[in-house]
């Protein structure tokens, strides 16, 4: 008992009053605490500093204050006559997941009145509600809400049961005599269905092609649920087991890989399901806690904050700061603290590219250079891209140059003569509608060139013209029934489609509220290889010696067009500076040199 009090005295000397102040007595009743104090994650850092530091730079912390979300939610509300406003047909549809405590605490957003209304002031929210998806929400969810969900499966549209009060839930329950809050064991917090409550999004709008009574705006959880990471009998499951055993030496035979096993573990620095060990609370060794498996709370994925000065946002040095985690074996693993480095790592592990089926040579009189590319999603438990995948760009940049010419010869508005073929290229242009009066020398903020798209910011309707990089492959999607050569842009981004005639024809639209159907067929499912062919014309190119091929898989969280359209509607929220922070991620790259023969064989 004396030793225990010495430990507590040490805590008090460290200016941690109240951490576990009742531990000097045998009374295990928690000290009195106002539950309202625990709505704000900042209150949790007192005992859970590591988790707080990880969370504060996450997209969960950004969810409510994101100007992009604010602008888009405002746009949808106004263009649908207030459907997602508090009294609308789909009341609070967006905010249920982006700032769930707002509703749980009885706060409300302004009601929709007219298109002429000013901005919807998220600044009016209380401090806890501005913190997005915080500790108090996830750690008070007790189960799925099957009655609320559209299919009775407890998935999508915030179909979760949240319990207010002083009792938090965790995977282990009470492991120490007393604490600032009561704690009970609840396995649901470790289940993927907790994530599925918000990471499928199903607006109640019939889908014209699937005939479901809703559209699958975000289908991430369902992709995982029906894929090889969850289904142990899935046709692609043997590939998954073999891949992770070869890459990491980890045997996943018979193991379900949950959402948490990738997004709250040490992945991709270690295999999925590998977690560090440590104390769940600050100075745990002083209050009779035992080291155990702990979960990093970074929630890393494709998105990062686009506002200025968000915590742990971009890598600011060649060697960014890291946090060190300890494994059971004693090995330590360092993970970058910034969103950008973690995003680059997790997306860099997602897809493998191969030119193995591309021949090593062609004859001197060949009129076509065949390029065969295999793209395989080897590192994501769902499709890639996923989530809001109709606004997640992921495309192939293909450059073919002669001899030792630089691949950069294919970039920009006017490729050099050494550039034999290019697709997925970008051109620096001015964007005066958002204040970029002349080309700024950046390519990250430029749109792709398969279509020339003009979106009316007042309606989000668009006029699209065919661009120079149009995908000409036969039957590639409902909006492009071309029968041309195997050339043009390959973009794995999914699509919002609207009927254009009574014959089954569709055209792309750029907002969910205009869509008659959501086409989620373009993204890459786990371990199912997609083969893409390019028949590059050589006639008239005067090519001899060698040509070099480089294929890069590039991604970004939003098309610049989407952000600039929001900026024109809501210039007080979305700016050209945010478009410039919407950086391209280099996900994978492969090169090959091909000999061009001297004569016909």
Coordinates of C-alpha atoms in Angstrom, one line a residue:
X1 CA 0.0 0.0 0.0
X2 CA 2.8 2.4 0.9
X3 CA 4.5 1.6 -2.4
X4 CA 1.3 2.4 -4.3
X5 CA 1.0 5.7 -2.6
X6 CA 4.6 6.6 -3.5
X7 CA 3.7 6.0 -7.1
X8 CA 0.7 8.3 -6.7
X9 CA 2.8 11.0 -5.1
X10 CA 5.1 10.8 -8.1
X11 CA 2.0 11.3 -10.4
X12 CA 1.0 14.4 -8.4
X13 CA 4.5 15.8 -8.6
X14 CA 4.2 15.5 -12.4
X15 CA 1.2 17.9 -12.2
X16 CA -1.3 15.2 -13.0
X17 CA -3.9 15.8 -10.3
X18 CA -6.9 13.6 -10.7
X19 CA -5.3 11.2 -13.0
X20 CA -6.2 8.3 -10.8
X21 CA -6.3 10.1 -7.5
X22 CA -8.5 7.6 -5.8
X23 CA -6.1 4.8 -6.2
X24 CA -4.5 5.3 -2.7
X25 CA -7.7 3.9 -1.2
X26 CA -9.3 0.6 -1.7
X27 CA -12.4 2.3 -2.9
X28 CA -12.8 1.4 -6.6
X29 CA -15.6 4.0 -7.2
X30 CA -14.5 6.5 -9.8
X31 CA -14.1 10.1 -8.7
X32 CA -17.0 12.4 -9.6
X33 CA -16.6 13.8 -13.1
X34 CA -19.0 15.8 -15.2
X35 CA -19.7 13.8 -18.4
X36 CA -19.9 17.0 -20.4
X37 CA -16.2 17.5 -19.7
X38 CA -15.4 14.3 -21.7
X39 CA -17.2 15.3 -24.9
X40 CA -14.1 17.2 -26.0
X41 CA -11.1 15.0 -26.9
X42 CA -8.8 17.6 -25.4
X43 CA -10.0 16.4 -22.0
X44 CA -8.9 12.9 -22.8
X45 CA -5.3 13.8 -23.5
X46 CA -4.7 14.2 -19.8
X47 CA -4.5 10.4 -19.4
X48 CA -4.4 9.3 -23.1
X49 CA -1.8 11.7 -24.6
X50 CA -0.5 9.3 -27.2
X51 CA -4.0 8.5 -28.6
X52 CA -4.9 12.2 -28.6
X53 CA -1.7 13.2 -30.4
X54 CA -2.4 10.6 -33.1
X55 CA -6.1 11.5 -33.4
X56 CA -5.7 15.3 -33.5
X57 CA -4.0 15.1 -36.9
X58 CA -6.4 12.5 -38.3
X59 CA -9.3 12.9 -40.7
X60 CA -11.6 12.0 -37.9
X61 CA -10.6 15.2 -36.2
X62 CA -11.0 17.1 -39.5
X63 CA -14.4 15.7 -40.4
X64 CA -16.5 18.6 -39.0
X65 CA -14.3 21.5 -39.8
X66 CA -13.4 20.6 -43.4
X67 CA -14.3 23.5 -45.6
X68 CA -14.8 21.0 -48.5
X69 CA -17.3 19.1 -46.5
X70 CA -19.0 22.3 -45.3
X71 CA -19.2 23.6 -48.9
X72 CA -20.4 20.4 -50.4
X73 CA -23.1 19.8 -47.7
X74 CA -24.2 23.4 -48.2
X75 CA -24.3 22.8 -52.0
X76 CA -26.3 19.6 -51.8
X77 CA -28.8 21.2 -49.3
X78 CA -29.4 24.1 -51.6
X79 CA -29.6 22.2 -54.8
X80 CA -32.1 19.7 -53.3
X81 CA -34.3 22.2 -51.6
X82 CA -33.0 21.4 -48.1
X83 CA -33.1 17.6 -48.3
X84 CA -30.2 17.2 -45.9
X85 CA -31.1 20.0 -43.5
X86 CA -32.6 19.2 -40.1
X87 CA -36.2 19.1 -41.4
X88 CA -35.4 17.7 -44.9
X89 CA -36.4 14.4 -46.4
X90 CA -32.9 13.1 -45.6
X91 CA -32.5 15.1 -42.4
X92 CA -28.9 15.6 -41.2
X93 CA -27.8 12.9 -43.6
X94 CA -24.2 14.2 -43.9
X95 CA -23.6 15.5 -40.4
X96 CA -24.7 12.2 -38.7
X97 CA -21.3 10.8 -39.5
X98 CA -19.2 14.0 -39.9
X99 CA -20.1 15.5 -36.6
X100 CA -22.2 12.9 -34.7
X101 CA -22.0 14.6 -31.3
X102 CA -23.8 17.6 -32.7
X103 CA -27.1 15.7 -32.8
X104 CA -26.3 13.6 -29.7
X105 CA -25.8 16.8 -27.7
X106 CA -29.0 18.3 -29.1
X107 CA -27.3 20.9 -31.2
X108 CA -28.8 21.7 -34.6
X109 CA -27.6 23.2 -37.9
X110 CA -29.5 26.2 -39.3
X111 CA -32.6 25.2 -41.3
X112 CA -32.6 25.6 -45.0
X113 CA -34.6 28.5 -46.2
X114 CA -33.6 29.3 -49.8
X115 CA -30.8 29.2 -52.4
X116 CA -30.1 32.8 -51.5
X117 CA -29.1 31.9 -47.9
X118 CA -25.7 32.7 -46.7
X119 CA -23.2 30.0 -45.7
X120 CA -24.2 27.3 -43.2
X121 CA -22.2 28.3 -40.2
X122 CA -20.4 25.3 -38.8
X123 CA -18.6 28.0 -36.7
X124 CA -21.8 28.1 -34.6
X125 CA -21.2 24.6 -33.3
X126 CA -19.9 24.0 -29.8
X127 CA -16.2 23.2 -29.4
X128 CA -16.8 19.4 -28.9
X129 CA -18.9 19.2 -32.0
X130 CA -16.3 20.9 -34.0
X131 CA -13.9 18.0 -33.1
X132 CA -15.6 15.7 -35.6
X133 CA -15.4 12.0 -34.7
X134 CA -13.8 12.1 -31.3
X135 CA -13.1 9.8 -28.4
X136 CA -16.5 10.2 -26.8
X137 CA -18.4 9.1 -29.9
X138 CA -16.6 5.8 -30.8
X139 CA -16.0 4.8 -27.2
X140 CA -19.7 5.1 -26.4
X141 CA -21.1 3.2 -29.4
X142 CA -22.4 -0.1 -28.0
X143 CA -23.7 -1.9 -31.1
X144 CA -25.0 -1.6 -34.7
X145 CA -28.5 -0.2 -35.1
X146 CA -30.1 -2.8 -37.4
X147 CA -33.5 -1.1 -37.3
X148 CA -32.1 2.2 -38.6
X149 CA -30.2 0.6 -41.5
X150 CA -31.9 0.3 -44.9
X151 CA -31.1 -3.4 -45.3
X152 CA -31.4 -4.4 -41.7
X153 CA -27.7 -5.2 -41.6
X154 CA -26.6 -2.4 -39.2
X155 CA -24.4 -0.9 -41.9
X156 CA -24.3 2.6 -43.4
X157 CA -25.8 6.0 -42.7
X158 CA -24.7 6.1 -39.1
X159 CA -26.6 3.0 -38.1
X160 CA -25.0 2.8 -34.7
X161 CA -26.3 2.8 -31.1
X162 CA -24.7 5.5 -29.1
X163 CA -25.1 5.7 -25.3
X164 CA -24.6 8.9 -23.4
X165 CA -23.4 9.1 -19.9
X166 CA -20.2 8.4 -17.9
X167 CA -19.5 4.8 -19.2
X168 CA -17.0 4.4 -21.9
X169 CA -16.5 1.1 -23.8
X170 CA -13.2 -0.6 -24.6
X171 CA -11.9 -3.9 -25.8
X172 CA -10.7 -5.0 -22.3
X173 CA -13.0 -3.2 -19.8
X174 CA -11.8 -2.1 -16.4
X175 CA -8.2 -2.9 -15.8
X176 CA -7.4 -0.4 -13.0
X177 CA -9.1 0.3 -9.7
X178 CA -10.4 3.7 -10.6
X179 CA -10.2 6.3 -13.3
X180 CA -11.8 9.6 -14.5
X181 CA -14.6 7.7 -16.1
X182 CA -16.3 4.3 -15.8
X183 CA -15.3 1.7 -18.4
X184 CA -16.9 -1.5 -19.5
X185 CA -15.8 -4.2 -21.9
X186 CA -17.6 -4.2 -25.3
X187 CA -16.3 -6.3 -28.2
X188 CA -18.2 -4.1 -30.7
X189 CA -15.5 -1.5 -30.6
X190 CA -13.0 -4.0 -32.1
X191 CA -15.4 -5.1 -34.8
X192 CA -15.3 -3.9 -38.4
X193 CA -19.0 -3.2 -38.2
X194 CA -18.2 -0.1 -36.1
X195 CA -16.5 1.3 -39.1
X196 CA -19.3 0.0 -41.4
X197 CA -21.7 2.3 -39.6
X198 CA -20.3 5.3 -41.5
X199 CA -18.0 3.9 -44.2
X200 CA -20.9 2.7 -46.4
X201 CA -23.1 5.6 -47.5
X202 CA -26.5 4.8 -49.0
X203 CA -28.7 7.8 -50.0
X204 CA -32.3 6.9 -50.4
X205 CA -32.5 7.4 -54.1
X206 CA -33.3 4.5 -56.4
X207 CA -30.5 3.2 -58.6
X208 CA -31.5 2.9 -62.2
X209 CA -29.1 0.1 -63.0
X210 CA -29.0 -2.0 -59.8
X211 CA -32.7 -1.5 -59.0
X212 CA -31.9 -1.1 -55.4
X213 CA -33.9 1.5 -53.5
X214 CA -30.8 3.4 -52.7
X215 CA -27.5 4.3 -54.3
X216 CA -24.1 3.1 -53.1
X217 CA -22.4 6.4 -52.8
X218 CA -19.7 4.9 -50.6
X219 CA -19.4 1.2 -50.8
X220 CA -16.2 0.7 -48.9
X221 CA -17.4 -1.6 -46.1
X222 CA -19.4 -3.8 -48.5
X223 CA -16.3 -4.2 -50.7
X224 CA -14.4 -5.4 -47.6
X225 CA -17.2 -7.6 -46.4
X226 CA -17.6 -9.4 -49.7
X227 CA -13.8 -9.6 -50.5
X228 CA -11.0 -11.9 -49.5
X229 CA -9.9 -10.0 -46.4
X230 CA -13.2 -11.1 -44.7
X231 CA -14.4 -14.0 -46.8
X232 CA -12.0 -16.9 -46.0
X233 CA -13.5 -18.9 -49.0
X234 CA -13.1 -16.1 -51.5
X235 CA -11.5 -17.1 -54.8
X236 CA -8.7 -14.6 -54.4
X237 CA -8.0 -15.6 -50.7
X238 CA -5.0 -17.9 -51.6
X239 CA -3.3 -15.0 -53.4
X240 CA -3.8 -12.8 -50.3
X241 CA -2.2 -15.4 -48.0
X242 CA 0.7 -16.0 -50.3
X243 CA 1.4 -12.3 -50.8
X244 CA 1.6 -11.3 -47.1
X245 CA 3.6 -14.4 -46.3
X246 CA 6.1 -13.6 -49.0
X247 CA 6.3 -9.8 -48.2
X248 CA 6.1 -9.8 -44.4
X249 CA 6.6 -13.4 -43.3
X250 CA 3.1 -13.3 -41.7
X251 CA 0.7 -16.2 -42.1
X252 CA -2.9 -15.0 -42.5
X253 CA -4.3 -18.4 -43.1
X254 CA -7.8 -18.6 -41.5
X255 CA -7.6 -15.0 -40.2
X256 CA -10.1 -12.3 -41.0
X257 CA -8.3 -9.0 -41.6
X258 CA -10.5 -6.2 -40.1
X259 CA -10.6 -2.5 -40.9
X260 CA -8.7 -1.9 -37.6
X261 CA -6.0 -4.4 -38.6
X262 CA -4.8 -2.0 -41.4
X263 CA -6.0 1.5 -40.3
X264 CA -5.2 1.2 -36.6
X265 CA -2.2 -1.1 -36.7
X266 CA 1.5 -0.7 -37.7
X267 CA 0.6 -1.4 -41.4
X268 CA 2.2 -0.9 -43.9
X269 CA 5.5 -0.8 -41.9
X270 CA 4.4 -4.2 -40.6
X271 CA 1.9 -6.7 -41.9
X272 CA -1.8 -6.2 -41.2
X273 CA -2.8 -7.5 -37.7
X274 CA 0.5 -6.5 -36.2
X275 CA 0.0 -4.1 -33.3
X276 CA 2.4 -2.5 -30.8
X277 CA 2.4 -3.0 -27.1
X278 CA 2.3 -0.3 -24.5
X279 CA 0.2 1.3 -21.8
X280 CA -3.3 2.5 -22.6
X281 CA -2.9 5.5 -20.3
X282 CA -0.2 8.0 -19.5
X283 CA 2.3 6.7 -16.8
X284 CA 0.4 3.4 -16.8
X285 CA 3.4 1.8 -15.0
X286 CA 2.6 3.9 -12.0
X287 CA -1.0 2.9 -11.5
X288 CA -0.9 -0.9 -11.9
X289 CA -1.7 -1.0 -15.6
X290 CA -0.1 -3.8 -17.6
X291 CA 1.4 -3.4 -21.1
X292 CA -0.9 -4.7 -23.7
X293 CA -1.8 -4.5 -27.4
X294 CA -2.5 -0.9 -28.2
X295 CA -4.0 0.7 -31.4
X296 CA -2.5 3.8 -33.1
X297 CA -5.3 6.3 -33.8
X298 CA -4.0 7.8 -37.0
X299 CA -6.7 6.3 -39.3
X300 CA -4.5 6.9 -42.3
X301 CA -6.0 6.7 -45.8
X302 CA -6.1 8.8 -49.0
X303 CA -7.3 12.1 -47.5
X304 CA -5.4 14.8 -45.7
X305 CA -6.5 18.2 -44.5
X306 CA -6.5 20.9 -47.1
X307 CA -6.7 23.9 -44.8
X308 CA -3.6 25.7 -43.6
X309 CA -2.0 24.8 -40.3
X310 CA -3.9 21.6 -39.4
X311 CA -1.9 19.5 -36.9
X312 CA 0.6 17.1 -38.4
X313 CA -0.5 17.8 -41.9
X314 CA 2.5 17.8 -44.3
X315 CA 6.0 16.5 -44.2
X316 CA 8.1 19.6 -43.4
X317 CA 11.5 18.0 -43.6
X318 CA 13.4 15.3 -45.6
X319 CA 13.2 13.1 -42.5
X320 CA 9.8 13.9 -40.9
X321 CA 9.3 13.4 -37.2
X322 CA 8.2 10.0 -36.1
X323 CA 6.6 8.2 -33.2
X324 CA 8.3 5.0 -32.0
X325 CA 6.2 1.9 -31.1
X326 CA 7.4 -1.3 -29.4
X327 CA 6.5 -4.8 -30.5
X328 CA 6.2 -7.9 -28.3
X329 CA 9.6 -9.0 -29.6
X330 CA 11.3 -5.8 -28.4
X331 CA 11.7 -4.5 -31.9
X332 CA 10.7 -0.8 -32.4
X333 CA 8.9 0.6 -35.4
X334 CA 8.9 4.3 -36.2
X335 CA 5.9 5.9 -38.0
X336 CA 5.8 9.4 -39.4
X337 CA 3.6 11.8 -37.5
X338 CA 2.4 13.7 -40.5
X339 CA -0.6 12.8 -42.6
X340 CA 1.2 13.2 -45.9
X341 CA 4.0 10.7 -45.2
X342 CA 1.6 8.1 -43.8
X343 CA -0.8 8.5 -46.8
X344 CA 2.1 8.1 -49.2
X345 CA 3.1 4.9 -47.4
X346 CA -0.3 3.3 -47.2
X347 CA -1.2 4.1 -50.8
X348 CA 2.3 3.2 -52.0
X349 CA 1.6 -0.3 -50.6
X350 CA -1.8 -0.6 -52.3
X351 CA -1.2 -1.5 -55.9
X352 CA 1.5 -3.3 -57.9
X353 CA 2.1 -2.7 -61.6
X354 CA 3.8 -5.1 -64.1
X355 CA 4.9 -4.9 -67.7
X356 CA 5.8 -8.5 -67.7
X357 CA 3.4 -9.3 -70.6
X358 CA 5.0 -6.6 -72.7
X359 CA 7.4 -7.9 -75.3
X360 CA 11.1 -7.0 -75.2
X361 CA 11.3 -6.1 -78.8
X362 CA 9.4 -5.2 -82.0
X363 CA 10.5 -5.4 -85.6
X364 CA 11.9 -2.3 -87.4
X365 CA 8.9 -2.1 -89.7
X366 CA 6.3 -2.5 -86.9
X367 CA 3.5 0.0 -87.1
X368 CA 2.3 -0.6 -83.5
X369 CA 4.1 -1.0 -80.2
X370 CA 2.0 -3.3 -78.0
X371 CA 2.1 -2.5 -74.3
X372 CA 0.4 -4.7 -71.8
X373 CA 0.1 -3.6 -68.2
X374 CA -1.2 -5.6 -65.2
X375 CA -2.5 -3.6 -62.2
X376 CA -3.2 -5.5 -59.0
X377 CA -4.6 -4.3 -55.7
X378 CA -2.4 -6.1 -53.3
X379 CA -2.5 -3.9 -50.2
X380 CA -6.1 -2.7 -49.6
X381 CA -8.9 -4.7 -48.0
X382 CA -11.4 -2.9 -50.2
X383 CA -11.4 -1.6 -53.8
X384 CA -8.9 1.1 -54.8
X385 CA -9.9 3.8 -55.0
X386 CA -12.7 3.5 -52.4
X387 CA -14.8 5.6 -50.1
X388 CA -16.1 8.6 -51.9
X389 CA -14.7 6.9 -55.0
X390 CA -16.5 9.0 -57.5
X391 CA -14.4 11.9 -56.3
X392 CA -11.2 9.9 -55.8
X393 CA -8.9 10.1 -58.9
X394 CA -6.5 7.2 -59.6
X395 CA -5.1 7.0 -63.1
X396 CA -2.3 5.6 -65.2
X397 CA 0.3 8.0 -66.6
X398 CA 1.9 6.3 -69.6
X399 CA 4.9 7.9 -71.3
X400 CA 6.8 6.3 -74.2
X401 CA 10.0 8.1 -75.4
X402 CA 12.7 7.3 -77.9
X403 CA 16.2 6.3 -76.8
X404 CA 17.6 8.2 -73.8
X405 CA 15.0 11.0 -73.9
X406 CA 13.6 12.2 -70.7
X407 CA 10.1 11.1 -69.7
X408 CA 9.4 14.8 -68.9
X409 CA 9.4 15.4 -72.7
X410 CA 5.9 14.0 -72.7
X411 CA 4.5 16.4 -70.0
X412 CA 2.9 19.8 -70.6
X413 CA 1.0 21.4 -73.4
X414 CA 3.4 20.6 -76.3
X415 CA 5.3 17.3 -76.0
X416 CA 8.7 17.1 -77.6
X417 CA 9.4 15.1 -80.8
X418 CA 11.1 12.4 -78.6
X419 CA 7.7 11.7 -77.0
X420 CA 6.2 8.8 -79.0
X421 CA 3.0 8.5 -76.9
X422 CA 1.5 9.9 -73.8
X423 CA -1.6 9.4 -71.7
X424 CA -2.5 10.7 -68.2
X425 CA -0.5 13.8 -68.8
X426 CA -1.2 17.2 -67.2
X427 CA -1.0 20.7 -68.7
X428 CA -0.4 23.9 -66.7
X429 CA -3.3 26.3 -67.2
X430 CA -4.7 29.5 -65.7
X431 CA -7.8 29.3 -63.6
X432 CA -9.1 32.9 -63.3
X433 CA -12.4 31.8 -61.9
X434 CA -10.6 31.0 -58.6
X435 CA -7.9 33.7 -58.7
X436 CA -5.1 31.9 -60.7
X437 CA -4.8 34.5 -63.4
X438 CA -1.9 32.8 -65.2
X439 CA -0.3 29.3 -65.2
X440 CA 1.4 28.9 -61.8
X441 CA 4.0 26.3 -62.8
X442 CA 2.3 23.6 -60.8
X443 CA 0.8 20.4 -62.3
X444 CA -0.8 19.0 -59.1
X445 CA -3.7 21.3 -59.5
X446 CA -4.5 20.5 -63.1
X447 CA -7.3 18.3 -64.5
X448 CA -7.0 15.3 -66.7
X449 CA -7.4 15.6 -70.4
X450 CA -9.9 12.9 -71.4
X451 CA -12.8 15.4 -71.4
X452 CA -13.1 19.1 -71.4
X453 CA -15.6 19.8 -68.7
X454 CA -17.4 23.0 -67.8
X455 CA -19.5 22.8 -64.7
X456 CA -22.0 25.4 -63.9
X457 CA -21.4 26.2 -60.2
X458 CA -25.0 27.3 -59.7
X459 CA -26.4 23.9 -60.7
X460 CA -23.4 21.5 -60.8
X461 CA -24.6 20.6 -64.3
X462 CA -21.9 20.3 -66.9
X463 CA -21.1 20.5 -70.6
X464 CA -18.5 17.9 -71.5
X465 CA -16.5 17.8 -74.7
X466 CA -14.2 15.0 -75.9
X467 CA -10.6 15.6 -75.0
X468 CA -7.3 14.6 -76.6
X469 CA -6.8 11.8 -74.0
X470 CA -10.2 10.1 -74.4
X471 CA -10.2 6.4 -73.5
X472 CA -11.0 4.8 -76.9
X473 CA -11.1 1.1 -75.8
X474 CA -14.3 -0.6 -76.8
X475 CA -17.0 -0.9 -74.2
X476 CA -15.0 0.5 -71.3
X477 CA -18.0 2.2 -69.6
X478 CA -21.6 3.3 -70.2
X479 CA -20.7 6.8 -71.2
X480 CA -18.1 5.9 -73.8
X481 CA -19.2 3.2 -76.2
X482 CA -16.3 3.8 -78.6
X483 CA -14.7 1.3 -80.9
X484 CA -11.3 2.8 -81.3
X485 CA -7.8 1.6 -80.7
X486 CA -6.5 0.6 -77.3
X487 CA -5.4 4.1 -76.4
X488 CA -6.3 6.9 -74.1
X489 CA -6.7 7.6 -70.4
X490 CA -7.3 4.8 -67.9
X491 CA -8.8 6.2 -64.8
X492 CA -10.0 3.9 -62.0
X493 CA -12.2 6.6 -60.5
X494 CA -15.9 5.5 -60.2
X495 CA -18.7 7.6 -61.8
X496 CA -22.0 9.3 -61.1
X497 CA -24.2 8.6 -64.2
X498 CA -27.4 10.2 -65.4
X499 CA -29.7 8.9 -68.1
X500 CA -29.4 10.7 -71.3
X501 CA -32.0 8.8 -73.4
X502 CA -34.5 6.0 -73.2
X503 CA -32.1 3.5 -74.9
X504 CA -29.9 2.9 -71.8
X505 CA -27.5 5.6 -72.6
X506 CA -25.8 7.6 -69.7
X507 CA -23.5 10.5 -69.3
X508 CA -21.3 11.5 -66.4
X509 CA -22.5 14.1 -63.9
X510 CA -20.4 15.6 -61.2
X511 CA -22.6 15.5 -58.1
X512 CA -24.5 12.7 -56.4
X513 CA -27.8 14.6 -56.3
X514 CA -27.9 14.5 -60.2
X515 CA -27.1 10.8 -60.5
X516 CA -29.6 8.1 -61.6
X517 CA -27.0 5.4 -60.9
X518 CA -23.6 5.1 -59.3
X519 CA -21.1 3.1 -61.4
X520 CA -18.6 1.5 -58.9
X521 CA -17.1 -0.9 -61.5
X522 CA -13.9 1.0 -62.4
X523 CA -12.0 0.6 -59.1
X524 CA -9.6 -2.3 -58.5
X525 CA -10.9 -5.1 -56.2
X526 CA -8.4 -6.9 -53.9
X527 CA -6.1 -9.3 -55.7
X528 CA -8.0 -9.3 -58.9
X529 CA -5.6 -8.2 -61.7
X530 CA -6.8 -5.8 -64.3
X531 CA -5.0 -6.0 -67.6
X532 CA -4.8 -2.9 -69.8
X533 CA -3.5 -2.8 -73.4
X534 CA -2.0 0.1 -75.3
X535 CA -1.4 -0.2 -79.0
X536 CA 0.9 2.7 -79.5
X537 CA 1.2 3.8 -83.2
X538 CA 4.7 3.9 -84.6
X539 CA 3.9 4.8 -88.2
X540 CA 5.7 8.0 -89.1
X541 CA 7.6 8.2 -85.9
X542 CA 11.0 7.2 -87.4
X543 CA 11.8 5.1 -84.4
X544 CA 14.9 2.9 -84.2
X545 CA 17.2 1.5 -81.5
X546 CA 15.2 1.5 -78.3
X547 CA 12.1 3.0 -76.8
X548 CA 11.5 3.4 -73.1
X549 CA 8.1 3.0 -71.4
X550 CA 7.2 4.3 -68.0
X551 CA 3.8 3.7 -66.3
X552 CA 2.9 5.5 -63.1
X553 CA -0.2 5.0 -61.0
X554 CA -1.1 8.4 -59.6
X555 CA -3.9 9.4 -57.2
X556 CA -5.4 12.4 -55.5
X557 CA -8.3 12.8 -53.1
X558 CA -10.3 15.2 -55.3
X559 CA -10.3 16.2 -59.0
X560 CA -9.3 19.9 -59.1
X561 CA -12.5 20.6 -61.1
X562 CA -14.6 19.5 -58.1
X563 CA -12.8 21.8 -55.7
X564 CA -12.9 24.8 -58.1
X565 CA -16.6 24.3 -58.6
X566 CA -17.1 24.4 -54.9
X567 CA -14.8 27.4 -54.7
X568 CA -17.0 29.3 -57.1
X569 CA -20.1 28.6 -55.1
X570 CA -18.5 29.1 -51.7
X571 CA -15.3 31.3 -52.0
X572 CA -15.4 31.9 -48.3
X573 CA -14.8 28.2 -47.7
X574 CA -12.9 26.7 -50.6
X575 CA -9.9 28.5 -52.1
X576 CA -7.3 28.1 -54.8
X577 CA -4.8 27.6 -52.0
X578 CA -6.7 24.5 -51.0
X579 CA -6.6 23.2 -54.6
X580 CA -2.8 23.6 -54.5
X581 CA -2.7 21.5 -51.4
X582 CA -4.6 18.7 -53.1
X583 CA -1.3 16.9 -54.0
X584 CA -0.8 14.0 -56.4
X585 CA 0.3 10.8 -54.7
X586 CA 2.8 8.6 -56.6
X587 CA 1.4 5.2 -55.9
X588 CA 3.4 2.8 -58.1
X589 CA 5.7 2.9 -61.1
X590 CA 7.2 0.5 -63.6
X591 CA 9.6 1.0 -66.6
X592 CA 10.7 -1.1 -69.5
X593 CA 13.1 -0.7 -72.4
X594 CA 12.0 -2.2 -75.7
X595 CA 14.3 -2.9 -78.7
X596 CA 13.2 -1.7 -82.1
X597 CA 14.8 -4.1 -84.6
X598 CA 16.9 -3.2 -87.6
X599 CA 15.1 -5.3 -90.1
X600 CA 12.0 -7.5 -90.7
X601 CA 12.7 -11.0 -89.3

